[in-house]
C-alpha positions as protocol buffer text, in pm:
chain_id: "A"
residue {
  index: 1
  type: UNK
  ca { x: 2413 y: -3222 z: -815 }
}
residue {
  index: 2
  type: UNK
  ca { x: 2480 y: -3500 z: -1063 }
}
residue {
  index: 3
  type: UNK
  ca { x: 2506 y: -3424 z: -1432 }
}
residue {
  index: 4
  type: UNK
  ca { x: 2429 y: -3685 z: -1695 }
}
residue {
  index: 5
  type: UNK
  ca { x: 2562 y: -3626 z: -2046 }
}
residue {
  index: 6
  type: UNK
  ca { x: 2464 y: -3846 z: -2338 }
}
residue {
  index: 7
  type: UNK
  ca { x: 2666 y: -3889 z: -2655 }
}
residue {
  index: 8
  type: UNK
  ca { x: 2692 y: -4118 z: -2954 }
}
residue {
  index: 9
  type: UNK
  ca { x: 2374 y: -4036 z: -3138 }
}
residue {
  index: 10
  type: UNK
  ca { x: 2362 y: -3968 z: -3508 }
}
residue {
  index: 11
  type: UNK
  ca { x: 2219 y: -4067 z: -3844 }
}
residue {
  index: 12
  type: UNK
  ca { x: 2237 y: -4432 z: -3943 }
}
residue {
  index: 13
  type: UNK
  ca { x: 2077 y: -4649 z: -4207 }
}
residue {
  index: 14
  type: UNK
  ca { x: 1827 y: -4916 z: -4114 }
}
residue {
  index: 15
  type: UNK
  ca { x: 2008 y: -5231 z: -4009 }
}
residue {
  index: 16
  type: UNK
  ca { x: 2303 y: -5036 z: -3878 }
}
residue {
  index: 17
  type: UNK
  ca { x: 2439 y: -4993 z: -3527 }
}
residue {
  index: 18
  type: UNK
  ca { x: 2516 y: -4717 z: -3280 }
}
residue {
  index: 19
  type: UNK
  ca { x: 2653 y: -4710 z: -2928 }
}
residue {
  index: 20
  type: UNK
  ca { x: 2524 y: -4444 z: -2691 }
}
residue {
  index: 21
  type: UNK
  ca { x: 2710 y: -4332 z: -2382 }
}
residue {
  index: 22
  type: UNK
  ca { x: 2588 y: -4162 z: -2067 }
}
residue {
  index: 23
  type: UNK
  ca { x: 2862 y: -4006 z: -1856 }
}
residue {
  index: 24
  type: UNK
  ca { x: 2786 y: -3908 z: -1499 }
}
residue {
  index: 25
  type: UNK
  ca { x: 2959 y: -3644 z: -1292 }
}
residue {
  index: 26
  type: UNK
  ca { x: 3041 y: -3691 z: -926 }
}
residue {
  index: 27
  type: UNK
  ca { x: 3146 y: -4006 z: -746 }
}
residue {
  index: 28
  type: UNK
  ca { x: 2813 y: -4170 z: -678 }
}
residue {
  index: 29
  type: UNK
  ca { x: 2746 y: -4339 z: -1013 }
}
residue {
  index: 30
  type: UNK
  ca { x: 2803 y: -4691 z: -884 }
}
residue {
  index: 31
  type: UNK
  ca { x: 2539 y: -4650 z: -613 }
}
residue {
  index: 32
  type: UNK
  ca { x: 2251 y: -4606 z: -856 }
}
residue {
  index: 33
  type: UNK
  ca { x: 2060 y: -4802 z: -1113 }
}
residue {
  index: 34
  type: UNK
  ca { x: 2058 y: -4644 z: -1457 }
}
residue {
  index: 35
  type: UNK
  ca { x: 1815 y: -4643 z: -1746 }
}
residue {
  index: 36
  type: UNK
  ca { x: 1763 y: -4530 z: -2102 }
}
residue {
  index: 37
  type: UNK
  ca { x: 1445 y: -4370 z: -2227 }
}
residue {
  index: 38
  type: UNK
  ca { x: 1350 y: -4236 z: -2568 }
}
residue {
  index: 39
  type: UNK
  ca { x: 1101 y: -3989 z: -2707 }
}
residue {
  index: 40
  type: UNK
  ca { x: 998 y: -3990 z: -3070 }
}
residue {
  index: 41
  type: UNK
  ca { x: 858 y: -3677 z: -3237 }
}
residue {
  index: 42
  type: UNK
  ca { x: 504 y: -3610 z: -3121 }
}
residue {
  index: 43
  type: UNK
  ca { x: 505 y: -3898 z: -2873 }
}
residue {
  index: 44
  type: UNK
  ca { x: 559 y: -3948 z: -2503 }
}
residue {
  index: 45
  type: UNK
  ca { x: 874 y: -4072 z: -2337 }
}
residue {
  index: 46
  type: UNK
  ca { x: 916 y: -4449 z: -2344 }
}
residue {
  index: 47
  type: UNK
  ca { x: 1132 y: -4679 z: -2138 }
}
residue {
  index: 48
  type: UNK
  ca { x: 1406 y: -4855 z: -2334 }
}
residue {
  index: 49
  type: UNK
  ca { x: 1637 y: -5038 z: -2094 }
}
residue {
  index: 50
  type: UNK
  ca { x: 1762 y: -5039 z: -1737 }
}
residue {
  index: 51
  type: UNK
  ca { x: 2054 y: -5182 z: -1545 }
}
residue {
  index: 52
  type: UNK
  ca { x: 2077 y: -5243 z: -1173 }
}
residue {
  index: 53
  type: UNK
  ca { x: 2346 y: -5137 z: -930 }
}
residue {
  index: 54
  type: UNK
  ca { x: 2643 y: -5356 z: -1011 }
}
residue {
  index: 55
  type: UNK
  ca { x: 2492 y: -5462 z: -1344 }
}
residue {
  index: 56
  type: UNK
  ca { x: 2363 y: -5803 z: -1240 }
}
residue {
  index: 57
  type: UNK
  ca { x: 2009 y: -5730 z: -1360 }
}
residue {
  index: 58
  type: UNK
  ca { x: 1895 y: -5574 z: -1685 }
}
residue {
  index: 59
  type: UNK
  ca { x: 1551 y: -5490 z: -1818 }
}
residue {
  index: 60
  type: UNK
  ca { x: 1436 y: -5414 z: -2172 }
}
residue {
  index: 61
  type: UNK
  ca { x: 1131 y: -5292 z: -2352 }
}
residue {
  index: 62
  type: UNK
  ca { x: 986 y: -5565 z: -2572 }
}
residue {
  index: 63
  type: UNK
  ca { x: 1049 y: -5353 z: -2880 }
}
residue {
  index: 64
  type: UNK
  ca { x: 1428 y: -5360 z: -2831 }
}
residue {
  index: 65
  type: UNK
  ca { x: 1488 y: -5705 z: -2681 }
}
residue {
  index: 66
  type: UNK
  ca { x: 1750 y: -5896 z: -2875 }
}
residue {
  index: 67
  type: UNK
  ca { x: 1871 y: -5583 z: -3053 }
}
residue {
  index: 68
  type: UNK
  ca { x: 1984 y: -5346 z: -2775 }
}
residue {
  index: 69
  type: UNK
  ca { x: 2226 y: -5417 z: -2490 }
}
residue {
  index: 70
  type: UNK
  ca { x: 2268 y: -5200 z: -2183 }
}
residue {
  index: 71
  type: UNK
  ca { x: 2591 y: -5204 z: -1983 }
}
residue {
  index: 72
  type: UNK
  ca { x: 2780 y: -4995 z: -1733 }
}
residue {
  index: 73
  type: UNK
  ca { x: 3140 y: -4923 z: -1639 }
}
residue {
  index: 74
  type: UNK
  ca { x: 3148 y: -4803 z: -1281 }
}
residue {
  index: 75
  type: UNK
  ca { x: 3520 y: -4728 z: -1301 }
}
residue {
  index: 76
  type: UNK
  ca { x: 3443 y: -4477 z: -1577 }
}
residue {
  index: 77
  type: UNK
  ca { x: 3109 y: -4355 z: -1432 }
}
residue {
  index: 78
  type: UNK
  ca { x: 2954 y: -4434 z: -1769 }
}
residue {
  index: 79
  type: UNK
  ca { x: 2659 y: -4633 z: -1898 }
}
residue {
  index: 80
  type: UNK
  ca { x: 2622 y: -4759 z: -2253 }
}
residue {
  index: 81
  type: UNK
  ca { x: 2350 y: -4866 z: -2491 }
}
residue {
  index: 82
  type: UNK
  ca { x: 2462 y: -5080 z: -2782 }
}
residue {
  index: 83
  type: UNK
  ca { x: 2195 y: -5063 z: -3051 }
}
residue {
  index: 84
  type: UNK
  ca { x: 2205 y: -5313 z: -3336 }
}
residue {
  index: 85
  type: UNK
  ca { x: 1973 y: -5382 z: -3628 }
}
residue {
  index: 86
  type: UNK
  ca { x: 1828 y: -5035 z: -3597 }
}
residue {
  index: 87
  type: UNK
  ca { x: 1487 y: -4965 z: -3747 }
}
residue {
  index: 88
  type: UNK
  ca { x: 1315 y: -4646 z: -3856 }
}
residue {
  index: 89
  type: UNK
  ca { x: 1089 y: -4670 z: -3551 }
}
residue {
  index: 90
  type: UNK
  ca { x: 1395 y: -4641 z: -3325 }
}
residue {
  index: 91
  type: UNK
  ca { x: 1428 y: -4277 z: -3432 }
}
residue {
  index: 92
  type: UNK
  ca { x: 1402 y: -4065 z: -3118 }
}
residue {
  index: 93
  type: UNK
  ca { x: 1585 y: -3855 z: -2865 }
}
residue {
  index: 94
  type: UNK
  ca { x: 1751 y: -4095 z: -2623 }
}
residue {
  index: 95
  type: UNK
  ca { x: 1801 y: -3985 z: -2263 }
}
residue {
  index: 96
  type: UNK
  ca { x: 1962 y: -4150 z: -1964 }
}
residue {
  index: 97
  type: UNK
  ca { x: 1827 y: -4136 z: -1613 }
}
residue {
  index: 98
  type: UNK
  ca { x: 1952 y: -4222 z: -1268 }
}
residue {
  index: 99
  type: UNK
  ca { x: 1732 y: -4455 z: -1069 }
}
residue {
  index: 100
  type: UNK
  ca { x: 1693 y: -4550 z: -708 }
}
residue {
  index: 101
  type: UNK
  ca { x: 1510 y: -4814 z: -512 }
}
residue {
  index: 102
  type: UNK
  ca { x: 1416 y: -5149 z: -658 }
}
residue {
  index: 103
  type: UNK
  ca { x: 1274 y: -5223 z: -1003 }
}
residue {
  index: 104
  type: UNK
  ca { x: 1083 y: -5037 z: -1134 }
}
residue {
  index: 105
  type: UNK
  ca { x: 1309 y: -4755 z: -1033 }
}
residue {
  index: 106
  type: UNK
  ca { x: 1229 y: -4402 z: -930 }
}
residue {
  index: 107
  type: UNK
  ca { x: 1426 y: -4148 z: -1131 }
}
residue {
  index: 108
  type: UNK
  ca { x: 1586 y: -3842 z: -982 }
}
residue {
  index: 109
  type: UNK
  ca { x: 1822 y: -3715 z: -1251 }
}
residue {
  index: 110
  type: UNK
  ca { x: 1799 y: -3692 z: -1630 }
}
residue {
  index: 111
  type: UNK
  ca { x: 2029 y: -3607 z: -1913 }
}
residue {
  index: 112
  type: UNK
  ca { x: 1948 y: -3372 z: -2200 }
}
residue {
  index: 113
  type: UNK
  ca { x: 1938 y: -3645 z: -2461 }
}
residue {
  index: 114
  type: UNK
  ca { x: 2104 y: -3738 z: -2787 }
}
residue {
  index: 115
  type: UNK
  ca { x: 1928 y: -3765 z: -3122 }
}
residue {
  index: 116
  type: UNK
  ca { x: 1919 y: -4098 z: -3304 }
}
residue {
  index: 117
  type: UNK
  ca { x: 1784 y: -4094 z: -3658 }
}
residue {
  index: 118
  type: UNK
  ca { x: 1744 y: -4414 z: -3856 }
}
residue {
  index: 119
  type: UNK
  ca { x: 1685 y: -4377 z: -4227 }
}
residue {
  index: 120
  type: UNK
  ca { x: 1490 y: -4647 z: -4410 }
}
């Protein structure tokens, strides 16, 4: 059973940056696509970004294109989300998910999430 653990969230001023991490247990991380989702208070869960097996392909929600960058380090079983030029509307709980198949992926494991709060 894989475990996904997010870290790196916190409170930041608008225009600032944060880097989120998602560490996976087990030895199968490199075999799966990975994604970030977020859920703002009172709203549903939204897709943020995804990265394919090997990292050759990435996908982004329109709202974060040009500001967020997804990456992965298969040697460390870890995925990252570099978030720049943060806005108040980026405030949410960010969760990582393990995907399979081709894009759009099917998700079979989720982390607990890390809170990102952007003050305006």
